[in-house]
Amino acid sequence: MKIKLENITMKFGNFYAIKDISLSIENGEYLTILGPSGCGKTTLIKVISGIWTPTEGKVLVDGKDVTKVPMEDRDTGYVFQNIALFPNMTIGENVGYSPRVKDMSDEEIESIAKEHLELVKMFDRIGMFPSELSGGEQQKVAIARALASGSKMLMLDEPFSALDARVRVELRYEIRRLVKKLGITVLHVTHDQEEAMSVSDRIILMRAGGIQEVGTPLDMYRNPKSIFTAYFIGETNLIECTVSNKSRMGKTEVRLRSGRIVRVSKSNFMIGDRVVISVRPENVYTANDGLKARVIGVVFMGTYWRIRTEAETGDYIDYNLASNYEVPQVGDKVFLVFNKKATRVFARPEEGLEEAIKLE
Ligand SMILES: Nc1ncnc2c1ncn2[C@@H]1O[C@H](COP(=O)(O)OP(=O)(O)OP(=O)(O)O)[C@@H](O)[C@H]1O
Ligand SMILES: [Mg+2]
């Protein structure tokens, strides 16, 4: 199933929940819609699935205009952000609902329900009612029901939000493995960037009703095209500075606020350009010499320590330290260096750095 969105806009009164969104989704692709709360993710998925008709624009499925076709008449499995199991049906009946509507035999319905409930480890609850389940358990059943519908298109709106971390991680593998095996096209809404990175073929990063950037998780992590993307996908240090030297080959040096010069990755900027560099905590190291900084916080992350420093520039700069190393103490002085190839250089945003990364 191939989906194409052409200039989709959805207005509520005078408010644009989403604005002029165009996008292609390939057959069998696993796409996540990622973005801060209120940016329009649910609105977009509701328009794509036919729950809402957009104010403007078109939704094409396999080349056919379905903008005004209601959801019931489309072949879509949907998991709502607020779980919507049928309260008067058992768990087994809920999952078997779609096969039953399709007039399958009792044995078929039973085996489909069983298979999908086993997948989400809820088979032992088959005879219970939704009200007898916890929120997270209901969410698992809702996922099983959507998968059991046999649709070639699956829409998941925050499907794991009520689940604990371990189950959530487990389901990432399961759901991706399953939909790839079945060749299902998936649109998965989440505000959890780690979840988006781990399940997707591509991520659509949304912000304030528009698309900020679309790309593979690796690309968006390594080569974000905007400061907002660098900031939202993964963690990063953003440091304002000015280009101080630039070779013909593109080698670039910047002057930090403290006057210190550091080398960064190649760029097309010119001497004197006001820029922001992005460097992720795993690309910042300590050395015998470098940017002076004082440790102001230490957090144990399991495999590594996350260390927050206040640098001589006034910036807070975080770095990672493998947890088998001796950890510095709050107040210690350290010297920081950047892996220059892993730095990314952006033009200083006109609206200011704070505005550029604001989450609304
Ligand atoms: N039925 C509606 N009537 C009026 N405004 C709406 C309606 N539905 C959504 N909105 C507004 O549109 C904007 C986008 O909402 P949407 O539900 O798409 O956000 P979201 O990205 O899914 O957020 P979250 O991560 O919190 O679920 C919000 O400002 C919301 O208040
Ligand atoms: Mg939502």
Short mmCIF file of C-alpha atoms and ligand atoms in Angstrom, two decimals:
data_model
loop_
_atom_site.label_atom_id
_atom_site.label_comp_id
_atom_site.label_asym_id
_atom_site.label_seq_id
_atom_site.Cartn_x
_atom_site.Cartn_y
_atom_site.Cartn_z
CA MET A 1 0.00 0.00 0.00
CA LYS A 2 1.54 3.26 -1.12
CA ILE A 3 0.36 6.51 0.41
CA LYS A 4 0.79 9.99 -0.88
CA LEU A 5 -0.16 13.19 0.91
CA GLU A 6 -0.57 16.34 -1.11
CA ASN A 7 -0.58 19.68 0.69
CA ILE A 8 -2.61 18.52 3.67
CA THR A 9 -3.89 21.21 5.99
CA MET A 10 -6.18 20.70 8.97
CA LYS A 11 -7.75 23.69 10.66
CA PHE A 12 -9.79 23.84 13.84
CA GLY A 13 -11.45 27.23 13.67
CA ASN A 14 -8.61 29.56 12.87
CA PHE A 15 -5.99 27.27 14.32
CA TYR A 16 -3.76 25.25 11.99
CA ALA A 17 -3.18 21.87 13.63
CA ILE A 18 -1.20 20.82 10.55
CA LYS A 19 -0.21 22.95 7.64
CA ASP A 20 0.62 22.10 4.03
CA ILE A 21 2.08 18.65 4.56
CA SER A 22 3.23 16.63 1.54
CA LEU A 23 4.75 13.21 1.90
CA SER A 24 5.13 9.80 0.25
CA ILE A 25 5.02 6.54 2.15
CA GLU A 26 6.37 3.49 0.34
CA ASN A 27 4.73 0.08 0.35
CA GLY A 28 5.94 -1.94 3.33
CA GLU A 29 7.67 1.00 4.93
CA TYR A 30 7.83 1.48 8.70
CA LEU A 31 7.46 5.17 9.27
CA THR A 32 7.29 6.95 12.60
CA ILE A 33 5.85 10.38 13.17
CA LEU A 34 7.91 11.97 15.90
CA GLY A 35 7.57 15.33 17.54
CA PRO A 36 6.78 17.20 20.73
CA SER A 37 3.33 17.19 22.31
CA GLY A 38 0.75 19.19 20.36
CA CYS A 39 2.75 19.36 17.11
CA GLY A 40 -0.01 17.63 15.12
CA LYS A 41 0.96 13.96 15.08
CA THR A 42 -2.44 12.56 16.01
CA THR A 43 -4.13 15.00 13.66
CA LEU A 44 -1.95 13.84 10.78
CA ILE A 45 -2.55 10.14 11.42
CA LYS A 46 -6.30 10.73 11.74
CA VAL A 47 -6.35 12.49 8.40
CA ILE A 48 -4.30 9.75 6.75
CA SER A 49 -6.54 7.02 8.15
CA GLY A 50 -9.79 8.74 7.20
CA ILE A 51 -11.07 9.50 10.69
CA TRP A 52 -10.93 13.17 9.72
CA THR A 53 -11.31 14.87 6.38
CA PRO A 54 -8.61 17.51 5.96
CA THR A 55 -9.53 21.16 5.43
CA GLU A 56 -7.33 21.17 2.35
CA GLY A 57 -5.24 18.69 0.40
CA LYS A 58 -5.44 15.12 -0.78
CA VAL A 59 -4.71 11.64 0.52
CA LEU A 60 -3.89 9.12 -2.20
CA VAL A 61 -3.70 5.38 -1.56
CA ASP A 62 -2.12 3.43 -4.42
CA GLY A 63 -2.80 6.43 -6.63
CA LYS A 64 -6.50 6.63 -5.73
CA ASP A 65 -7.92 9.71 -4.05
CA VAL A 66 -9.38 8.54 -0.71
CA THR A 67 -9.48 11.92 1.01
CA LYS A 68 -13.21 11.65 1.65
CA VAL A 69 -13.46 7.88 2.10
CA PRO A 70 -14.33 7.16 5.75
CA MET A 71 -12.09 4.92 7.78
CA GLU A 72 -14.55 1.99 7.83
CA ASP A 73 -14.26 1.74 4.07
CA ARG A 74 -10.49 1.59 4.11
CA ASP A 75 -8.33 -1.40 4.89
CA THR A 76 -6.56 0.05 7.91
CA GLY A 77 -5.74 -1.34 11.36
CA TYR A 78 -5.70 1.41 13.96
CA VAL A 79 -4.50 1.65 17.54
CA PHE A 80 -5.79 4.81 19.18
CA GLN A 81 -3.85 6.95 21.58
CA ASN A 82 -6.64 6.45 24.10
CA ILE A 83 -7.31 2.73 24.02
CA ALA A 84 -10.64 1.77 22.49
CA LEU A 85 -11.37 -1.88 23.14
CA PHE A 86 -14.98 -3.01 23.00
CA PRO A 87 -15.87 -3.05 26.70
CA ASN A 88 -18.62 -5.66 26.38
CA MET A 89 -16.46 -8.19 24.54
CA THR A 90 -13.84 -10.48 26.02
CA ILE A 91 -10.19 -10.06 25.12
CA GLY A 92 -10.46 -12.99 22.70
CA GLU A 93 -13.58 -11.51 21.07
CA ASN A 94 -11.89 -8.14 20.75
CA VAL A 95 -8.91 -9.58 18.92
CA GLY A 96 -11.15 -11.85 16.85
CA TYR A 97 -13.49 -9.01 15.93
CA SER A 98 -12.09 -8.19 12.54
CA PRO A 99 -11.77 -11.83 11.38
CA ARG A 100 -15.37 -12.34 12.50
CA VAL A 101 -16.59 -9.34 10.50
CA LYS A 102 -14.81 -10.93 7.56
CA ASP A 103 -16.90 -14.09 8.07
CA MET A 104 -14.04 -16.40 8.83
CA SER A 105 -14.76 -19.78 10.41
CA ASP A 106 -14.76 -20.16 14.19
CA GLU A 107 -11.53 -22.19 14.06
CA GLU A 108 -9.81 -19.53 11.99
CA ILE A 109 -10.98 -16.74 14.29
CA GLU A 110 -9.79 -18.66 17.32
CA SER A 111 -6.40 -19.41 15.88
CA ILE A 112 -5.86 -15.79 14.76
CA ALA A 113 -6.89 -14.48 18.17
CA LYS A 114 -4.65 -16.99 19.90
CA GLU A 115 -1.64 -16.24 17.70
CA HIS A 116 -1.87 -12.49 18.20
CA LEU A 117 -2.54 -12.67 21.91
CA GLU A 118 0.48 -14.90 22.31
CA LEU A 119 2.52 -12.35 20.44
CA VAL A 120 1.79 -9.69 23.05
CA LYS A 121 1.93 -12.29 25.86
CA MET A 122 -1.73 -11.87 26.79
CA PHE A 123 -3.11 -15.26 25.82
CA ASP A 124 -3.85 -16.19 29.42
CA ARG A 125 -6.35 -13.30 29.56
CA ILE A 126 -8.36 -14.42 26.56
CA GLY A 127 -11.62 -14.83 28.50
CA MET A 128 -11.41 -11.61 30.51
CA PHE A 129 -13.04 -8.25 29.84
CA PRO A 130 -11.10 -5.02 29.14
CA SER A 131 -12.15 -3.52 32.48
CA GLU A 132 -10.33 -6.37 34.21
CA LEU A 133 -7.03 -5.39 32.60
CA SER A 134 -4.53 -2.68 33.45
CA GLY A 135 -4.00 0.20 31.02
CA GLY A 136 -0.81 -1.32 29.67
CA GLU A 137 -2.44 -4.72 29.23
CA GLN A 138 -5.31 -3.15 27.33
CA GLN A 139 -2.79 -1.43 25.10
CA LYS A 140 -1.20 -4.76 24.27
CA VAL A 141 -4.59 -6.20 23.38
CA ALA A 142 -5.30 -3.18 21.17
CA ILE A 143 -2.06 -3.86 19.29
CA ALA A 144 -2.98 -7.52 18.91
CA ARG A 145 -6.43 -6.56 17.62
CA ALA A 146 -5.00 -4.17 15.03
CA LEU A 147 -2.54 -6.79 13.80
CA ALA A 148 -5.26 -9.44 13.71
CA SER A 149 -7.32 -7.29 11.36
CA GLY A 150 -5.04 -8.51 8.58
CA SER A 151 -4.84 -4.98 7.16
CA LYS A 152 -1.92 -4.05 4.96
CA MET A 153 -1.77 -0.68 6.65
CA LEU A 154 -1.31 -0.20 10.35
CA MET A 155 -1.71 3.12 12.17
CA LEU A 156 -0.34 3.17 15.69
CA ASP A 157 -0.82 6.25 17.84
CA GLU A 158 1.49 6.03 20.86
CA PRO A 159 0.88 2.28 21.05
CA PHE A 160 3.40 1.68 23.84
CA SER A 161 2.80 4.75 25.97
CA ALA A 162 1.19 2.89 28.87
CA LEU A 163 3.68 0.04 28.92
CA ASP A 164 6.65 -0.34 31.19
CA ALA A 165 10.10 0.16 29.72
CA ARG A 166 10.99 -3.51 29.43
CA VAL A 167 7.84 -4.57 27.60
CA ARG A 168 8.10 -1.52 25.40
CA VAL A 169 11.60 -2.46 24.25
CA GLU A 170 10.52 -6.07 23.74
CA LEU A 171 7.55 -5.02 21.61
CA ARG A 172 9.73 -2.82 19.39
CA TYR A 173 11.49 -5.94 18.14
CA GLU A 174 8.31 -7.97 17.93
CA ILE A 175 6.24 -5.46 16.06
CA ARG A 176 8.95 -4.64 13.55
CA ARG A 177 9.73 -8.29 12.92
CA LEU A 178 6.07 -9.10 12.41
CA VAL A 179 5.11 -6.25 10.12
CA LYS A 180 8.21 -6.83 8.00
CA LYS A 181 7.31 -10.50 7.69
CA LEU A 182 3.77 -9.63 6.66
CA GLY A 183 4.79 -6.72 4.41
CA ILE A 184 2.58 -4.27 6.26
CA THR A 185 3.00 -0.51 5.86
CA VAL A 186 3.16 1.13 9.28
CA LEU A 187 2.65 4.65 10.50
CA HIS A 188 3.62 4.84 14.14
CA VAL A 189 3.18 8.00 16.19
CA THR A 190 5.45 8.55 19.14
CA HIS A 191 7.08 11.35 21.06
CA ASP A 192 9.81 8.99 22.24
CA GLN A 193 12.82 9.57 20.02
CA GLU A 194 14.55 6.39 21.10
CA GLU A 195 11.49 4.36 20.14
CA ALA A 196 11.37 6.13 16.78
CA MET A 197 15.01 5.42 16.08
CA SER A 198 14.77 1.77 16.99
CA VAL A 199 11.73 0.74 14.91
CA SER A 200 11.67 2.98 11.85
CA ASP A 201 12.83 2.81 8.29
CA ARG A 202 12.28 6.54 8.20
CA ILE A 203 11.30 9.17 10.73
CA ILE A 204 9.09 12.16 10.06
CA LEU A 205 10.03 14.81 12.57
CA MET A 206 7.18 17.26 13.08
CA ARG A 207 7.13 20.62 14.75
CA ALA A 208 4.27 23.09 15.19
CA GLY A 209 2.04 21.52 12.53
CA GLY A 210 4.72 21.15 9.88
CA ILE A 211 7.37 18.67 8.83
CA GLN A 212 10.78 19.62 10.15
CA GLU A 213 12.72 16.83 8.52
CA VAL A 214 12.28 13.33 7.06
CA GLY A 215 15.04 10.75 6.93
CA THR A 216 16.45 7.46 8.14
CA PRO A 217 17.23 7.31 11.86
CA LEU A 218 20.97 7.10 11.18
CA ASP A 219 20.97 10.06 8.84
CA MET A 220 18.94 12.21 11.15
CA TYR A 221 21.19 11.34 14.05
CA ARG A 222 24.48 11.80 12.24
CA ASN A 223 23.63 14.49 9.73
CA PRO A 224 20.66 16.47 10.98
CA LYS A 225 19.74 19.26 8.60
CA SER A 226 18.60 21.63 11.31
CA ILE A 227 19.43 22.53 14.87
CA PHE A 228 15.98 21.40 15.98
CA THR A 229 16.56 17.92 14.53
CA ALA A 230 19.99 17.67 16.15
CA TYR A 231 18.43 18.67 19.44
CA PHE A 232 15.31 16.52 19.28
CA ILE A 233 16.82 13.29 17.95
CA GLY A 234 19.37 12.06 20.43
CA GLU A 235 21.12 14.40 22.81
CA THR A 236 23.52 17.10 21.88
CA ASN A 237 25.51 20.09 23.05
CA LEU A 238 24.79 23.26 21.11
CA ILE A 239 27.50 25.90 21.29
CA GLU A 240 27.32 29.34 19.74
CA CYS A 241 30.51 30.53 18.08
CA THR A 242 31.96 32.30 15.06
CA VAL A 243 33.97 30.94 12.14
CA SER A 244 37.54 32.13 12.64
CA ASN A 245 39.36 30.27 9.92
CA LYS A 246 38.44 28.40 6.80
CA SER A 247 40.69 26.68 4.28
CA ARG A 248 39.96 26.28 0.62
CA MET A 249 39.37 22.59 1.27
CA GLY A 250 36.60 23.44 3.72
CA LYS A 251 38.54 22.87 6.95
CA THR A 252 36.87 25.05 9.50
CA GLU A 253 37.87 26.57 12.81
CA VAL A 254 35.57 28.42 15.13
CA ARG A 255 36.12 30.88 17.96
CA LEU A 256 34.14 30.03 21.07
CA ARG A 257 32.76 32.70 23.37
CA SER A 258 35.82 32.45 25.61
CA GLY A 259 38.05 33.19 22.62
CA ARG A 260 39.32 29.64 22.34
CA ILE A 261 39.71 28.30 18.81
CA VAL A 262 38.57 24.75 18.02
CA ARG A 263 38.50 22.76 14.83
CA VAL A 264 35.17 21.44 13.63
CA SER A 265 34.02 19.37 10.66
CA LYS A 266 34.35 20.74 7.14
CA SER A 267 31.75 23.29 6.17
CA ASN A 268 30.76 25.86 3.61
CA PHE A 269 30.71 28.72 6.07
CA MET A 270 32.91 31.80 5.68
CA ILE A 271 35.23 33.51 8.14
CA GLY A 272 33.13 35.73 10.37
CA ASP A 273 29.92 33.70 10.01
CA ARG A 274 28.00 33.32 13.23
CA VAL A 275 27.34 29.61 13.71
CA VAL A 276 26.19 27.00 16.20
CA ILE A 277 28.06 23.74 16.55
CA SER A 278 26.34 20.57 17.64
CA VAL A 279 28.41 17.90 19.31
CA ARG A 280 26.91 14.85 20.96
CA PRO A 281 28.03 13.79 24.45
CA GLU A 282 29.68 10.64 23.06
CA ASN A 283 31.91 12.85 20.90
CA VAL A 284 33.27 14.94 23.75
CA TYR A 285 36.35 13.65 25.60
CA THR A 286 38.62 14.83 28.36
CA ALA A 287 42.31 15.43 27.66
CA ASN A 288 45.35 17.06 29.23
CA ASP A 289 44.56 20.27 27.48
CA GLY A 290 41.46 21.77 25.90
CA LEU A 291 38.35 23.71 26.79
CA LYS A 292 38.40 24.38 30.52
CA ALA A 293 35.33 23.12 32.32
CA ARG A 294 34.09 22.38 35.79
CA VAL A 295 32.05 19.30 36.62
CA ILE A 296 28.63 20.30 37.93
CA GLY A 297 26.76 17.00 37.77
CA VAL A 298 27.35 13.28 37.41
CA VAL A 299 24.64 10.79 36.45
CA PHE A 300 25.10 7.02 36.34
CA MET A 301 23.60 5.64 33.12
CA GLY A 302 24.62 1.98 33.48
CA THR A 303 27.15 1.46 30.72
CA TYR A 304 28.44 5.01 31.05
CA TRP A 305 28.49 8.11 33.18
CA ARG A 306 26.88 11.24 31.85
CA ILE A 307 28.88 14.18 33.10
CA ARG A 308 27.62 17.74 32.96
CA THR A 309 30.14 20.52 33.00
CA GLU A 310 30.10 24.26 32.89
CA ALA A 311 32.72 25.30 30.37
CA GLU A 312 34.86 28.44 30.28
CA THR A 313 32.49 29.71 27.57
CA GLY A 314 29.55 29.67 29.96
CA ASP A 315 27.96 26.79 28.07
CA TYR A 316 26.88 23.61 29.78
CA ILE A 317 28.63 20.77 27.99
CA ASP A 318 27.79 17.14 28.65
CA TYR A 319 30.04 14.21 27.91
CA ASN A 320 29.95 10.45 28.37
CA LEU A 321 32.52 8.43 30.23
CA ALA A 322 32.56 4.63 30.12
CA SER A 323 31.52 3.40 33.53
CA ASN A 324 34.71 1.37 34.04
CA TYR A 325 36.66 4.65 34.15
CA GLU A 326 37.22 6.60 37.29
CA VAL A 327 34.49 9.16 37.56
CA PRO A 328 35.25 12.82 38.32
CA GLN A 329 33.57 14.54 41.24
CA VAL A 330 31.39 17.61 41.22
CA GLY A 331 33.71 20.62 41.36
CA ASP A 332 36.61 18.89 39.54
CA LYS A 333 38.28 20.71 36.68
CA VAL A 334 38.47 18.93 33.32
CA PHE A 335 39.68 19.81 29.84
CA LEU A 336 37.29 18.99 27.04
CA VAL A 337 38.03 18.22 23.39
CA PHE A 338 35.60 17.42 20.59
CA ASN A 339 35.82 14.72 17.98
CA LYS A 340 35.94 17.28 15.22
CA LYS A 341 34.58 15.01 12.48
CA ALA A 342 31.48 14.37 14.55
CA THR A 343 30.66 18.02 15.06
CA ARG A 344 27.97 19.62 12.91
CA VAL A 345 27.94 23.28 12.04
CA PHE A 346 24.74 25.29 11.55
CA ALA A 347 24.06 28.91 10.78
CA ARG A 348 23.14 30.86 13.91
CA PRO A 349 19.33 31.04 13.79
CA GLU A 350 17.95 34.54 13.35
CA GLU A 351 15.33 33.93 15.99
CA GLY A 352 18.01 32.93 18.51
CA LEU A 353 19.10 29.48 19.64
CA GLU A 354 16.49 29.17 22.36
CA GLU A 355 13.63 29.82 19.94
CA ALA A 356 15.14 27.43 17.39
CA ILE A 357 14.86 24.50 19.77
CA LYS A 358 11.63 25.44 21.52
CA LEU A 359 9.31 22.47 21.74
CA GLU A 360 6.06 24.07 20.66
N1 LIG B 1 -10.77 18.29 17.66
C1 LIG B 1 -9.95 19.35 17.87
N2 LIG B 1 -10.46 20.59 17.99
C2 LIG B 1 -9.65 21.66 18.20
N3 LIG B 1 -8.31 21.59 18.27
C3 LIG B 1 -7.74 20.38 18.15
C4 LIG B 1 -8.53 19.20 17.95
N4 LIG B 1 -7.70 18.13 17.88
C5 LIG B 1 -6.46 18.63 18.04
N5 LIG B 1 -6.48 19.97 18.20
C6 LIG B 1 -5.30 20.84 18.38
O1 LIG B 1 -4.37 20.59 17.35
C7 LIG B 1 -3.04 20.56 17.86
C8 LIG B 1 -2.38 19.25 17.49
O2 LIG B 1 -3.01 18.20 18.22
P1 LIG B 1 -2.59 16.70 18.08
O3 LIG B 1 -3.54 15.87 18.87
O4 LIG B 1 -2.46 16.36 16.64
O5 LIG B 1 -1.15 16.73 18.77
P2 LIG B 1 -0.11 15.53 19.01
O6 LIG B 1 1.13 15.88 18.27
O7 LIG B 1 -0.73 14.23 18.74
O8 LIG B 1 0.21 15.70 20.57
P3 LIG B 1 0.41 14.57 21.74
O9 LIG B 1 1.85 14.11 21.62
O10 LIG B 1 0.22 15.36 22.99
O11 LIG B 1 -0.58 13.49 21.54
C9 LIG B 1 -3.15 20.81 19.34
O12 LIG B 1 -2.84 22.15 19.62
C10 LIG B 1 -4.59 20.50 19.67
O13 LIG B 1 -5.05 21.31 20.73
MG MG B 2 -1.35 12.64 19.92
#
